[in-house]
Short mmCIF file of C-alpha atoms and ligand atoms in Angstrom, two decimals:
data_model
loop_
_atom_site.label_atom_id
_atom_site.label_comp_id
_atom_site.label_asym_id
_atom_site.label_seq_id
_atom_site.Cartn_x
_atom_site.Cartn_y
_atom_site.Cartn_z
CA UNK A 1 5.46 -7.50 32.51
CA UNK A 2 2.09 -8.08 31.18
CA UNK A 3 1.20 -9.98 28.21
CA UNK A 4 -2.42 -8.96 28.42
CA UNK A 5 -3.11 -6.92 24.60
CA UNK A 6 -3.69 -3.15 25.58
CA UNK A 7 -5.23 -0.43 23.86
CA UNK A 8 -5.34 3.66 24.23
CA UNK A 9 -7.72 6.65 23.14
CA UNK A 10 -6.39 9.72 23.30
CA UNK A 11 -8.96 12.75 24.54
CA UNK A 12 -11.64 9.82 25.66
CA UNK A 13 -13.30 11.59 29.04
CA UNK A 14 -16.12 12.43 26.67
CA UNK A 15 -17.74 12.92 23.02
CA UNK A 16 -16.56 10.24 20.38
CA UNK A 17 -13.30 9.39 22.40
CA UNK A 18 -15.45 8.33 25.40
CA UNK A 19 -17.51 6.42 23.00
CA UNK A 20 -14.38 4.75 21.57
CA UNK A 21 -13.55 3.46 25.03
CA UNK A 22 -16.89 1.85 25.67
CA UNK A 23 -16.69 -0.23 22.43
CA UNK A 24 -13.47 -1.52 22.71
CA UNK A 25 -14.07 -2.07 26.40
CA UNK A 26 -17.23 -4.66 25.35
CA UNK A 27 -15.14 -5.86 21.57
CA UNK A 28 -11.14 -6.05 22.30
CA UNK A 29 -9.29 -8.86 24.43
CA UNK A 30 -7.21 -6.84 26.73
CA UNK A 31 -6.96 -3.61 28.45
CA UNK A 32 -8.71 -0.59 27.72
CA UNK A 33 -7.26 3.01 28.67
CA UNK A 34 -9.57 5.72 28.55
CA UNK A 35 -7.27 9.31 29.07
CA UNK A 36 -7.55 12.41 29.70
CA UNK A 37 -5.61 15.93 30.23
CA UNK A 38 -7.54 16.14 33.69
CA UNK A 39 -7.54 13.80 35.87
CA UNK A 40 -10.51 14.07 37.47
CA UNK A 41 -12.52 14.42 34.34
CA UNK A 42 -11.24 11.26 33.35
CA UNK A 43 -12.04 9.33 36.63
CA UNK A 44 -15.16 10.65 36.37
CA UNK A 45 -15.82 9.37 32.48
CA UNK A 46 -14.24 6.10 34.17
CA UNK A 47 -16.81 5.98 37.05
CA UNK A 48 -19.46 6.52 34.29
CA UNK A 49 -18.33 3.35 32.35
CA UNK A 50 -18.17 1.07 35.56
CA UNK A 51 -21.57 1.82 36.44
CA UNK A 52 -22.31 0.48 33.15
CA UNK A 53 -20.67 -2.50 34.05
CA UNK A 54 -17.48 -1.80 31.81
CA UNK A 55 -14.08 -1.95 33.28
CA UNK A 56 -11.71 0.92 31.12
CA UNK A 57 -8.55 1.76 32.66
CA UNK A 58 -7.45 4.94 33.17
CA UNK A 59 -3.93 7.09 32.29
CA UNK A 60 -3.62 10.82 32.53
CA UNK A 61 -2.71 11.97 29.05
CA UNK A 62 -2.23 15.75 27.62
CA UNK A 63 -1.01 15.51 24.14
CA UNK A 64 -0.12 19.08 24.07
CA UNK A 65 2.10 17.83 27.11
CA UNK A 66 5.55 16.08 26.05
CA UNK A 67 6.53 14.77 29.52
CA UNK A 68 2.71 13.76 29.64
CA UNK A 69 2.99 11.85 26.30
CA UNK A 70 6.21 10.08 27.58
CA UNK A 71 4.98 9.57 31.11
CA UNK A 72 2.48 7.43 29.33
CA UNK A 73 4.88 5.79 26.67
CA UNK A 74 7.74 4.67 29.57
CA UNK A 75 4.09 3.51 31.56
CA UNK A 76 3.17 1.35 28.95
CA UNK A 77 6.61 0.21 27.95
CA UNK A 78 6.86 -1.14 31.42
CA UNK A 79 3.81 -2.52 31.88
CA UNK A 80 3.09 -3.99 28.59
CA UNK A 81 6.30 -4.00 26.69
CA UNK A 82 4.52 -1.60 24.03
CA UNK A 83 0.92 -1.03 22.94
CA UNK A 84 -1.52 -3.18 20.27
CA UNK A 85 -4.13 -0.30 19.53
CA UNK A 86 -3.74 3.66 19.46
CA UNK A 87 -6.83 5.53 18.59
CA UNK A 88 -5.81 9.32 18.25
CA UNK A 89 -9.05 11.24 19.15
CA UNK A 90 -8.08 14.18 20.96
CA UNK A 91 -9.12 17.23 18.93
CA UNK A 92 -10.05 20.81 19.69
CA UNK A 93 -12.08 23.27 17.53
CA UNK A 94 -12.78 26.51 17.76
CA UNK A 95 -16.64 27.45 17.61
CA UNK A 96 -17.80 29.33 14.41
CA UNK A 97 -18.81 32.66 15.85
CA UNK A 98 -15.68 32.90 18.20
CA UNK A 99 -13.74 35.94 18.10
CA UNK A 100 -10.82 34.88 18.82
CA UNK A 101 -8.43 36.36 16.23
CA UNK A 102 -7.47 33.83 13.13
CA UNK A 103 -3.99 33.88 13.71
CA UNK A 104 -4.33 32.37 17.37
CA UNK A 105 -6.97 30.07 16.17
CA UNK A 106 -4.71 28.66 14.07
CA UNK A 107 -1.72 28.27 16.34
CA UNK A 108 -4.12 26.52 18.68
CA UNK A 109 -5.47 24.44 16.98
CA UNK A 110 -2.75 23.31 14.96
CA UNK A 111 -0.97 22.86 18.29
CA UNK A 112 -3.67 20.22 19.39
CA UNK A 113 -4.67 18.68 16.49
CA UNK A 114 -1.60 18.39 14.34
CA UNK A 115 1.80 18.76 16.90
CA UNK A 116 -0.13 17.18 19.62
CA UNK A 117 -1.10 14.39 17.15
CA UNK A 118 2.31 13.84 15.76
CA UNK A 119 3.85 13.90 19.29
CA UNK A 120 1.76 11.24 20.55
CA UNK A 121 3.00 8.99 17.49
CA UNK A 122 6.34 10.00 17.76
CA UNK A 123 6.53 8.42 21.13
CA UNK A 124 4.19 5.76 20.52
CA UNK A 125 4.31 4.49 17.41
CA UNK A 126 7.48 2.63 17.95
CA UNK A 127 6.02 0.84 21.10
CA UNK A 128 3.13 -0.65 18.54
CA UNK A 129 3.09 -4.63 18.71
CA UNK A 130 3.10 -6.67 15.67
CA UNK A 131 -0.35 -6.76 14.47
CA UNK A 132 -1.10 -3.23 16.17
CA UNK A 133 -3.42 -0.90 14.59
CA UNK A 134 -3.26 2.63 14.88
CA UNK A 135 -6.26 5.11 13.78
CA UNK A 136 -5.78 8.71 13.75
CA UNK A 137 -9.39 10.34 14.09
CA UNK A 138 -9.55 13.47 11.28
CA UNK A 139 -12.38 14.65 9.61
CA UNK A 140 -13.91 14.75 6.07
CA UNK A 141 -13.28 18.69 6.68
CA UNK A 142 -9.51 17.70 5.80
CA UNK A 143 -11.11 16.74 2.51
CA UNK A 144 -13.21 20.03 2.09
CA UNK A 145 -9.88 22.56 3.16
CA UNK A 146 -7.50 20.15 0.47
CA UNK A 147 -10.04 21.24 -2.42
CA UNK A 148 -9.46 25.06 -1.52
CA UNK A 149 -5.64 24.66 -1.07
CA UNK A 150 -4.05 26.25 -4.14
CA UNK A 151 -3.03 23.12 -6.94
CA UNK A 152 0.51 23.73 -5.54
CA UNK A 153 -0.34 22.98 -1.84
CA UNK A 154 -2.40 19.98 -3.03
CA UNK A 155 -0.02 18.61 -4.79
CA UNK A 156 2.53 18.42 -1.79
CA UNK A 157 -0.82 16.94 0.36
CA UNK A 158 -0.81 14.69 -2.48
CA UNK A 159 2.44 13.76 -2.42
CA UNK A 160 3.57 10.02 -2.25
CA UNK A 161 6.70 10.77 -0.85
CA UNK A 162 6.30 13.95 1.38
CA UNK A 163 8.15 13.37 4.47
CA UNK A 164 7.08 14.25 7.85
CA UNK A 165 9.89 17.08 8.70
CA UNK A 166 8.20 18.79 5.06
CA UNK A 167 4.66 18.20 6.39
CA UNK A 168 5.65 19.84 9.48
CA UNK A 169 7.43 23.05 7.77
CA UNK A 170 3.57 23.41 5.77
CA UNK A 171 1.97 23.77 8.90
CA UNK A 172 4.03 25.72 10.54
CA UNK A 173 4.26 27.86 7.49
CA UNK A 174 0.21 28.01 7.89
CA UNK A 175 0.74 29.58 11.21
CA UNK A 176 3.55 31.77 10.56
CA UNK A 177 1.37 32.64 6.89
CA UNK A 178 -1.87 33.68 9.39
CA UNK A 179 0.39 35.70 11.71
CA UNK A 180 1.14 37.71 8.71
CA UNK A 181 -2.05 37.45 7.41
CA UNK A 182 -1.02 36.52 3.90
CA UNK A 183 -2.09 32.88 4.12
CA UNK A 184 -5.01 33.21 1.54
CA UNK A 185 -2.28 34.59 -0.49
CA UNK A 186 0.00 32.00 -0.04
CA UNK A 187 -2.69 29.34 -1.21
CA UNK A 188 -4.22 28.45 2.54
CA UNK A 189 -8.18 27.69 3.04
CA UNK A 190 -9.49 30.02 5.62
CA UNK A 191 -9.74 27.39 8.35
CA UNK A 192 -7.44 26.01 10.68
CA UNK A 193 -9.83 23.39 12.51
CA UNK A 194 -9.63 21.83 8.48
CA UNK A 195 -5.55 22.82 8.17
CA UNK A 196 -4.93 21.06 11.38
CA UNK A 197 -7.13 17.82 9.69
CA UNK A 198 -5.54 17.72 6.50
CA UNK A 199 -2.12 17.55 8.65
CA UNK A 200 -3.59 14.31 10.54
CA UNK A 201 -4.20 12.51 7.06
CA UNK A 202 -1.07 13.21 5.64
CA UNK A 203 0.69 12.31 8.55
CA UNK A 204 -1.07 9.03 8.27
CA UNK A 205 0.05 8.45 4.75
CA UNK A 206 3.56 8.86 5.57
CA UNK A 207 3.52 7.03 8.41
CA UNK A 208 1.32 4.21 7.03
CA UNK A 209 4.88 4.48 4.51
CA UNK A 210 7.02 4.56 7.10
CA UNK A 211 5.88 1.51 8.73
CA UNK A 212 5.70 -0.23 4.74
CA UNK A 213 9.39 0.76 4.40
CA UNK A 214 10.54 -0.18 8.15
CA UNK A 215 8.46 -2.98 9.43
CA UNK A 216 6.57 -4.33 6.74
CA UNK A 217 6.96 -7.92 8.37
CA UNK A 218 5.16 -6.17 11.57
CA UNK A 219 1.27 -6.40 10.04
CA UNK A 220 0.38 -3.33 11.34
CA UNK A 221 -2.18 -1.01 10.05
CA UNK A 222 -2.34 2.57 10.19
CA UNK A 223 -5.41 4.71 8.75
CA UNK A 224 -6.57 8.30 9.15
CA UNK A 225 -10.77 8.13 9.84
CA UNK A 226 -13.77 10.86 9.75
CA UNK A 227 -16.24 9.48 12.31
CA UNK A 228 -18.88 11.70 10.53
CA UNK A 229 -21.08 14.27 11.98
CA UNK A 230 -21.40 13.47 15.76
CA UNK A 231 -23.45 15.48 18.97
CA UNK A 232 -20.49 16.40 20.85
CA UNK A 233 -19.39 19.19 23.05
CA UNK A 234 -17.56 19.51 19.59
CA UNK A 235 -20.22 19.72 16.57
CA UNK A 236 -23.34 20.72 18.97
CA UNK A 237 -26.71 18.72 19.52
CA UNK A 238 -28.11 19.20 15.60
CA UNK A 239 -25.59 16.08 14.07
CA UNK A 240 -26.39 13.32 12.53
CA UNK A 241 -24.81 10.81 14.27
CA UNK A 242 -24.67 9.96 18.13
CA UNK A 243 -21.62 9.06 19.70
CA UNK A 244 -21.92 5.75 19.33
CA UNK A 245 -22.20 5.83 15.83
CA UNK A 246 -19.27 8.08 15.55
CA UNK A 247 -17.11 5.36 17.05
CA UNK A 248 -18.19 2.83 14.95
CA UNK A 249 -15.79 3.80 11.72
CA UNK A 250 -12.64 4.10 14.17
CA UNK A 251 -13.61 1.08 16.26
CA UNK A 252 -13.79 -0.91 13.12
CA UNK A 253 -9.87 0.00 12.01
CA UNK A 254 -9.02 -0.55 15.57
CA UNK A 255 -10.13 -3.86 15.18
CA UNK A 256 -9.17 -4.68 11.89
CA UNK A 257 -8.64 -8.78 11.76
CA UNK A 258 -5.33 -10.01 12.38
CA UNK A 259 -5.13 -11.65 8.57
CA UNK A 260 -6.70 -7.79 7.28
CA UNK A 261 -3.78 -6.14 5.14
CA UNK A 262 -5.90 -3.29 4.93
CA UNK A 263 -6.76 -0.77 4.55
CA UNK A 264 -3.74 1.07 5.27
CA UNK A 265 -2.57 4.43 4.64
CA UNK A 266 -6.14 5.24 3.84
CA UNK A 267 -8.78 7.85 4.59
CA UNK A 268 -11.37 5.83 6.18
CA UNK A 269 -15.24 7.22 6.29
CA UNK A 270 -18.10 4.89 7.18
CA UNK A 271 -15.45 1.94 7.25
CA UNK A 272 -15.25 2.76 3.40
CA UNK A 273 -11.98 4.24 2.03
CA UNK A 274 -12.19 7.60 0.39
CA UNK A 275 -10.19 9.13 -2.26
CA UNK A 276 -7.56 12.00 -1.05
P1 NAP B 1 -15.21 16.70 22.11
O1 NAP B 1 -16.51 16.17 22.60
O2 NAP B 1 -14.92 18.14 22.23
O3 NAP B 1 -14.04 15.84 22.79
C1 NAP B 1 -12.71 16.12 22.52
C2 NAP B 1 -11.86 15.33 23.48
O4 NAP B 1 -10.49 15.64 23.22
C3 NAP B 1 -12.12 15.70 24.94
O5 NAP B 1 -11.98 14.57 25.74
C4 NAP B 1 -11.01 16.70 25.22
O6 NAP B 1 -10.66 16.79 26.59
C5 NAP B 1 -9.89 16.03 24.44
N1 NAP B 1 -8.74 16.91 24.25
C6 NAP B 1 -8.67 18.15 23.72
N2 NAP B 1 -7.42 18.62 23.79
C7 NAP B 1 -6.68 17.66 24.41
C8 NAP B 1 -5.32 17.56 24.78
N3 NAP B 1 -4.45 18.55 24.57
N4 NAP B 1 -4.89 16.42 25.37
C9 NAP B 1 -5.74 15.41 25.59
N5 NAP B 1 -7.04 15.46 25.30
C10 NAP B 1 -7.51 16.58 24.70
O7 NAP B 1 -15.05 16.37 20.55
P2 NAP B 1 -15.48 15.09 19.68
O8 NAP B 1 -16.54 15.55 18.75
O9 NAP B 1 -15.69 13.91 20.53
O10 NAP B 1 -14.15 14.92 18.81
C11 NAP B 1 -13.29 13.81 18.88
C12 NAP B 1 -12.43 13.78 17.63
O11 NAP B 1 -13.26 13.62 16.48
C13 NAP B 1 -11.65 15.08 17.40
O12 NAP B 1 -10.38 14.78 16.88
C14 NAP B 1 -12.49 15.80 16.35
O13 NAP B 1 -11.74 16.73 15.60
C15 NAP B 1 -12.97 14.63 15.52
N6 NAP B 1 -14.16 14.88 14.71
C16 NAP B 1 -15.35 15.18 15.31
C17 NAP B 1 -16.48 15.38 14.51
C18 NAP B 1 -17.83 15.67 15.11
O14 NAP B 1 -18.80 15.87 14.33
N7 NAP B 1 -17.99 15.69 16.43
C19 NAP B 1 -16.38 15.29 13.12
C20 NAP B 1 -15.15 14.98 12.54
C21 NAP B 1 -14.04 14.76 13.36
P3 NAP B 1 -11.29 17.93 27.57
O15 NAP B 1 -12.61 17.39 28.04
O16 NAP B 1 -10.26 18.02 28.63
O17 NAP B 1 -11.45 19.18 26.76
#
């Protein structure tokens, strides 16, 4: 087994999760895994990184994919004997003017984005090392949709001691509430892209608990991050920031100091914590 510190990014064949890689590839003492759902995507964002004289690893990882998630977690169990850094970055988002129909936005999205997400750490999370850091990429869109949640919904979001089974009975509900279309009625903003977000920093609050209530002694911190407006396939060539730039918030909570105690539990935004 390998004592050699290792680190993962989800969704990191392109965009902000490709950038991710290149950082940590040139800033963190160990392995770096750039993964991807397709293989050959991901040699090829590989091949693109050696040429730049960067050596990433790669794994195939789907996170909509539980035997992929766990091919990956018994991989790095045996390898490594568990994992130092996660960076969740894989994210989908449906374009403004598609016409796909709400309801299957939703459900696809939040499949992605929020189950995907939570599947990943669900698996993962209790490989993490001592001193591991874990950074779930969200979005200050998760900010935005919590404003236009009805007070009753925000106050769950809120909560300090929602669990994760109640987190995932919300989003569900969203689904289910969009299949019936009453989920403006039953307090929902009109966007699942921001839905699915909001899920990703709550999640991170409770698990940023979790780890508080279960391995406090372990050091590890846990924060949700918006990399802020980034040219990706994603937002489109007219954002603000380049890839690079985008990667610089998450990189920066990947690589949080070994004597940091935080943050933690926090919504992170230009490596400044933000109010939820
Ligand atoms: P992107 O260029 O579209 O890249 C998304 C990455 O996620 C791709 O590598 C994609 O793989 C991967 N992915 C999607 N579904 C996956 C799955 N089921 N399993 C594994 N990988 C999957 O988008 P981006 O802008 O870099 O976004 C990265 C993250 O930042 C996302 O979580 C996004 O929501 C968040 N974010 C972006 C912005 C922005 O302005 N760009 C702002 C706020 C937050 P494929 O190539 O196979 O599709």
């Amino acid at each position: 087994m390998s004592n050699v510190p290792v680190a993962v990014v989800t969704g990191s064949n392109k965009g902000i999760g490709l950038a991710i890689v290149r950082a940590l590839c040139k800033q963190f003492p160990g392995d770096v895994y750039l993964t991807s759902r397709d293989p050959g995507r991901g040699q090829a964002a590989v091949a693109q990184l050696q040429e730049e004289g960067l050596r990433p690893l790669f794994h195939q990882l789907d996170i909509d994919d539980l035997q992929s998630i766990r091919a990956l977690r018994d991989f790095l169990k045996e390898k490594y004997g568990g994992l130092n850094v996660l960076v969740n970055n894989a994210g989908i988002a449906f374009k403004v003017n598609d016409t796909t129909p709400f309801a299957i936005q939703a459900e696809v999205t939040l499949k992605t984005n929020f189950f995907g997400t939570k599947n990943v750490c669900t698996e993962l999370l209790p490989l993490i090392k001592p001193y591991g850091r874990v950074v779930n990429v969200s979005s200050m869109v998760s900010s935005s949709a919590l404003g236009r949640c009805s007070q009753e919904l925000q106050k769950k979001f809120r909560s300090d001691t929602i669990t994760e089974d109640e987190l995932v009975q919300l989003m569900t509900k969203f689904v289910e509430d969009t299949k019936n279309s009453v989920h403006e009625k039953e307090g929902w903003p009109n966007t699942a892209y921001g839905v699915s977000k909001i899920g990703v920093t709550v999640l991170s609050r409770i698990q940023a608990r979790m780890l508080n209530e279960k391995r406090k002694g372990d050091h590890i911190l846990l924060n949700a991050c918006c990399p802020g407006w980034v040219r990706t396939d994603m937002a489109g060539p007219n954002a603000t920031k380049s890839p690079e730039e985008g990667a610089e918030t998450p990189v920066y909570l990947a690589l949080l100091p070994s004597n940091a105690d935080a943050p933690h539990g926090q919504f992170v935004s230009d490596k400044t914590v933000r109010t939820w």
